[in-house]
């Protein structure tokens, strides 16, 4: 059976599908050498049920602030990882108010 290219697999796979399969989304910055594990459920609350090939554009590295070195993988947790694998959980979603100014004349 031919090997399916990982990118094609991600394109047909969604956050909901990953959540249903018990998969973890693992995002690494190759510059800072940091990896965080996310639950697909948490990411779906933020961005909706995205296809996984579009998900990485939503991330930015906490440390270097760049997107260029980010890499995403799907991870199937092993039984021994339950209770020990570090997960970055969604604690809260804050809505920020941003002023939009328009320069006008006195009327
Ligand atoms: Zn980084």
PDB file of C-alpha atoms and ligand atoms in Angstrom:
ATOM      1  CA  UNK A   1       0.000   0.000   0.000  1.00  0.00           C
ATOM      2  CA  UNK A   2       1.477   3.397  -0.933  1.00  0.00           C
ATOM      3  CA  UNK A   3       2.564   5.691   1.884  1.00  0.00           C
ATOM      4  CA  UNK A   4       0.254   8.695   2.253  1.00  0.00           C
ATOM      5  CA  UNK A   5       2.114  11.995   2.446  1.00  0.00           C
ATOM      6  CA  UNK A   6       1.704  13.460   5.978  1.00  0.00           C
ATOM      7  CA  UNK A   7       0.474  16.794   4.584  1.00  0.00           C
ATOM      8  CA  UNK A   8      -2.352  15.077   2.678  1.00  0.00           C
ATOM      9  CA  UNK A   9      -3.308  13.191   5.799  1.00  0.00           C
ATOM     10  CA  UNK A  10      -3.523  16.427   7.810  1.00  0.00           C
ATOM     11  CA  UNK A  11      -5.659  18.029   5.106  1.00  0.00           C
ATOM     12  CA  UNK A  12      -8.332  15.383   5.434  1.00  0.00           C
ATOM     13  CA  UNK A  13      -8.153  15.248   9.227  1.00  0.00           C
ATOM     14  CA  UNK A  14      -9.945  17.729  11.491  1.00  0.00           C
ATOM     15  CA  UNK A  15      -9.726  18.754  15.134  1.00  0.00           C
ATOM     16  CA  UNK A  16     -12.994  16.933  15.851  1.00  0.00           C
ATOM     17  CA  UNK A  17     -11.693  13.729  14.247  1.00  0.00           C
ATOM     18  CA  UNK A  18      -8.484  13.993  16.289  1.00  0.00           C
ATOM     19  CA  UNK A  19     -10.496  14.557  19.484  1.00  0.00           C
ATOM     20  CA  UNK A  20     -12.725  11.565  18.731  1.00  0.00           C
ATOM     21  CA  UNK A  21      -9.638   9.371  18.239  1.00  0.00           C
ATOM     22  CA  UNK A  22      -8.033  10.563  21.508  1.00  0.00           C
ATOM     23  CA  UNK A  23      -5.120  12.172  19.671  1.00  0.00           C
ATOM     24  CA  UNK A  24      -2.959  15.000  20.997  1.00  0.00           C
ATOM     25  CA  UNK A  25      -1.785  17.958  18.891  1.00  0.00           C
ATOM     26  CA  UNK A  26       1.944  18.454  19.445  1.00  0.00           C
ATOM     27  CA  UNK A  27       3.373  21.824  18.362  1.00  0.00           C
ATOM     28  CA  UNK A  28       7.136  22.420  18.455  1.00  0.00           C
ATOM     29  CA  UNK A  29       9.320  25.438  17.730  1.00  0.00           C
ATOM     30  CA  UNK A  30      12.506  24.161  16.089  1.00  0.00           C
ATOM     31  CA  UNK A  31      14.304  27.429  16.885  1.00  0.00           C
ATOM     32  CA  UNK A  32      13.574  27.471  20.639  1.00  0.00           C
ATOM     33  CA  UNK A  33      13.327  23.688  20.935  1.00  0.00           C
ATOM     34  CA  UNK A  34      10.078  23.901  22.899  1.00  0.00           C
ATOM     35  CA  UNK A  35       7.174  21.507  22.512  1.00  0.00           C
ATOM     36  CA  UNK A  36       3.657  21.919  23.833  1.00  0.00           C
ATOM     37  CA  UNK A  37       0.880  19.341  23.744  1.00  0.00           C
ATOM     38  CA  UNK A  38      -2.697  20.476  23.184  1.00  0.00           C
ATOM     39  CA  UNK A  39      -6.034  18.745  23.396  1.00  0.00           C
ATOM     40  CA  UNK A  40      -7.969  19.034  20.101  1.00  0.00           C
ATOM     41  CA  UNK A  41     -11.106  19.873  22.131  1.00  0.00           C
ATOM     42  CA  UNK A  42      -9.440  23.002  23.510  1.00  0.00           C
ATOM     43  CA  UNK A  43      -8.252  24.124  20.061  1.00  0.00           C
ATOM     44  CA  UNK A  44     -11.714  23.533  18.601  1.00  0.00           C
ATOM     45  CA  UNK A  45     -13.186  25.914  21.203  1.00  0.00           C
ATOM     46  CA  UNK A  46     -10.825  28.605  19.907  1.00  0.00           C
ATOM     47  CA  UNK A  47     -10.844  28.094  16.149  1.00  0.00           C
ATOM     48  CA  UNK A  48     -13.753  25.799  15.325  1.00  0.00           C
ATOM     49  CA  UNK A  49     -13.404  22.406  13.679  1.00  0.00           C
ATOM     50  CA  UNK A  50     -10.426  23.275  11.470  1.00  0.00           C
ATOM     51  CA  UNK A  51      -8.638  20.941   9.096  1.00  0.00           C
ATOM     52  CA  UNK A  52      -5.267  20.191  10.655  1.00  0.00           C
ATOM     53  CA  UNK A  53      -3.197  21.556   7.756  1.00  0.00           C
ATOM     54  CA  UNK A  54      -4.719  24.984   8.462  1.00  0.00           C
ATOM     55  CA  UNK A  55      -4.254  24.816  12.220  1.00  0.00           C
ATOM     56  CA  UNK A  56      -0.578  25.811  12.408  1.00  0.00           C
ATOM     57  CA  UNK A  57      -1.304  29.318  11.076  1.00  0.00           C
ATOM     58  CA  UNK A  58      -3.177  29.968  14.353  1.00  0.00           C
ATOM     59  CA  UNK A  59      -0.030  29.415  16.412  1.00  0.00           C
ATOM     60  CA  UNK A  60       2.919  31.652  17.244  1.00  0.00           C
ATOM     61  CA  UNK A  61       5.860  30.618  19.418  1.00  0.00           C
ATOM     62  CA  UNK A  62       5.592  32.020  22.970  1.00  0.00           C
ATOM     63  CA  UNK A  63       9.330  32.502  23.253  1.00  0.00           C
ATOM     64  CA  UNK A  64      10.539  33.857  19.854  1.00  0.00           C
ATOM     65  CA  UNK A  65       7.163  35.135  18.628  1.00  0.00           C
ATOM     66  CA  UNK A  66       7.742  33.550  15.193  1.00  0.00           C
ATOM     67  CA  UNK A  67       5.702  31.100  13.173  1.00  0.00           C
ATOM     68  CA  UNK A  68       8.439  30.137  10.720  1.00  0.00           C
ATOM     69  CA  UNK A  69       9.965  27.369  12.823  1.00  0.00           C
ATOM     70  CA  UNK A  70       6.768  25.759  14.067  1.00  0.00           C
ATOM     71  CA  UNK A  71       6.013  22.154  13.320  1.00  0.00           C
ATOM     72  CA  UNK A  72       2.884  20.211  14.167  1.00  0.00           C
ATOM     73  CA  UNK A  73       2.471  16.497  14.735  1.00  0.00           C
ATOM     74  CA  UNK A  74      -0.338  14.244  15.808  1.00  0.00           C
ATOM     75  CA  UNK A  75       0.460  12.150  18.839  1.00  0.00           C
ATOM     76  CA  UNK A  76      -1.269   8.985  19.971  1.00  0.00           C
ATOM     77  CA  UNK A  77      -0.720   8.874  23.739  1.00  0.00           C
ATOM     78  CA  UNK A  78       0.625   5.602  25.139  1.00  0.00           C
ATOM     79  CA  UNK A  79      -1.075   4.110  28.171  1.00  0.00           C
ATOM     80  CA  UNK A  80       1.887   5.042  30.377  1.00  0.00           C
ATOM     81  CA  UNK A  81       1.566   8.730  29.412  1.00  0.00           C
ATOM     82  CA  UNK A  82      -1.808   9.106  31.130  1.00  0.00           C
ATOM     83  CA  UNK A  83      -1.100  10.947  34.371  1.00  0.00           C
ATOM     84  CA  UNK A  84       2.366  12.089  33.256  1.00  0.00           C
ATOM     85  CA  UNK A  85       2.251  13.704  29.785  1.00  0.00           C
ATOM     86  CA  UNK A  86       2.232  17.496  30.123  1.00  0.00           C
ATOM     87  CA  UNK A  87      -0.726  19.138  28.403  1.00  0.00           C
ATOM     88  CA  UNK A  88      -1.263  22.833  27.801  1.00  0.00           C
ATOM     89  CA  UNK A  89      -4.915  23.308  28.726  1.00  0.00           C
ATOM     90  CA  UNK A  90      -7.176  26.169  27.704  1.00  0.00           C
ATOM     91  CA  UNK A  91      -7.773  28.045  30.965  1.00  0.00           C
ATOM     92  CA  UNK A  92      -9.780  30.978  29.690  1.00  0.00           C
ATOM     93  CA  UNK A  93     -10.645  32.919  26.528  1.00  0.00           C
ATOM     94  CA  UNK A  94     -10.387  36.698  26.910  1.00  0.00           C
ATOM     95  CA  UNK A  95     -12.032  39.147  24.561  1.00  0.00           C
ATOM     96  CA  UNK A  96      -9.945  42.294  24.048  1.00  0.00           C
ATOM     97  CA  UNK A  97     -11.506  45.659  23.183  1.00  0.00           C
ATOM     98  CA  UNK A  98      -9.454  47.496  20.519  1.00  0.00           C
ATOM     99  CA  UNK A  99     -10.233  51.183  19.716  1.00  0.00           C
ATOM    100  CA  UNK A 100     -10.573  52.036  16.010  1.00  0.00           C
ATOM    101  CA  UNK A 101      -9.971  55.781  15.342  1.00  0.00           C
ATOM    102  CA  UNK A 102     -11.040  57.850  12.351  1.00  0.00           C
ATOM    103  CA  UNK A 103      -9.550  61.300  11.643  1.00  0.00           C
ATOM    104  CA  UNK A 104     -12.417  63.600  10.657  1.00  0.00           C
ATOM    105  CA  UNK A 105     -13.260  67.354  10.589  1.00  0.00           C
ATOM    106  CA  UNK A 106     -15.428  69.290  13.022  1.00  0.00           C
ATOM    107  CA  UNK A 107     -18.957  69.391  11.721  1.00  0.00           C
TER     108      UNK A 107
HETATM  109 ZN1  LIG B   1      10.361  29.823  19.102  1.00  0.00          ZN
END
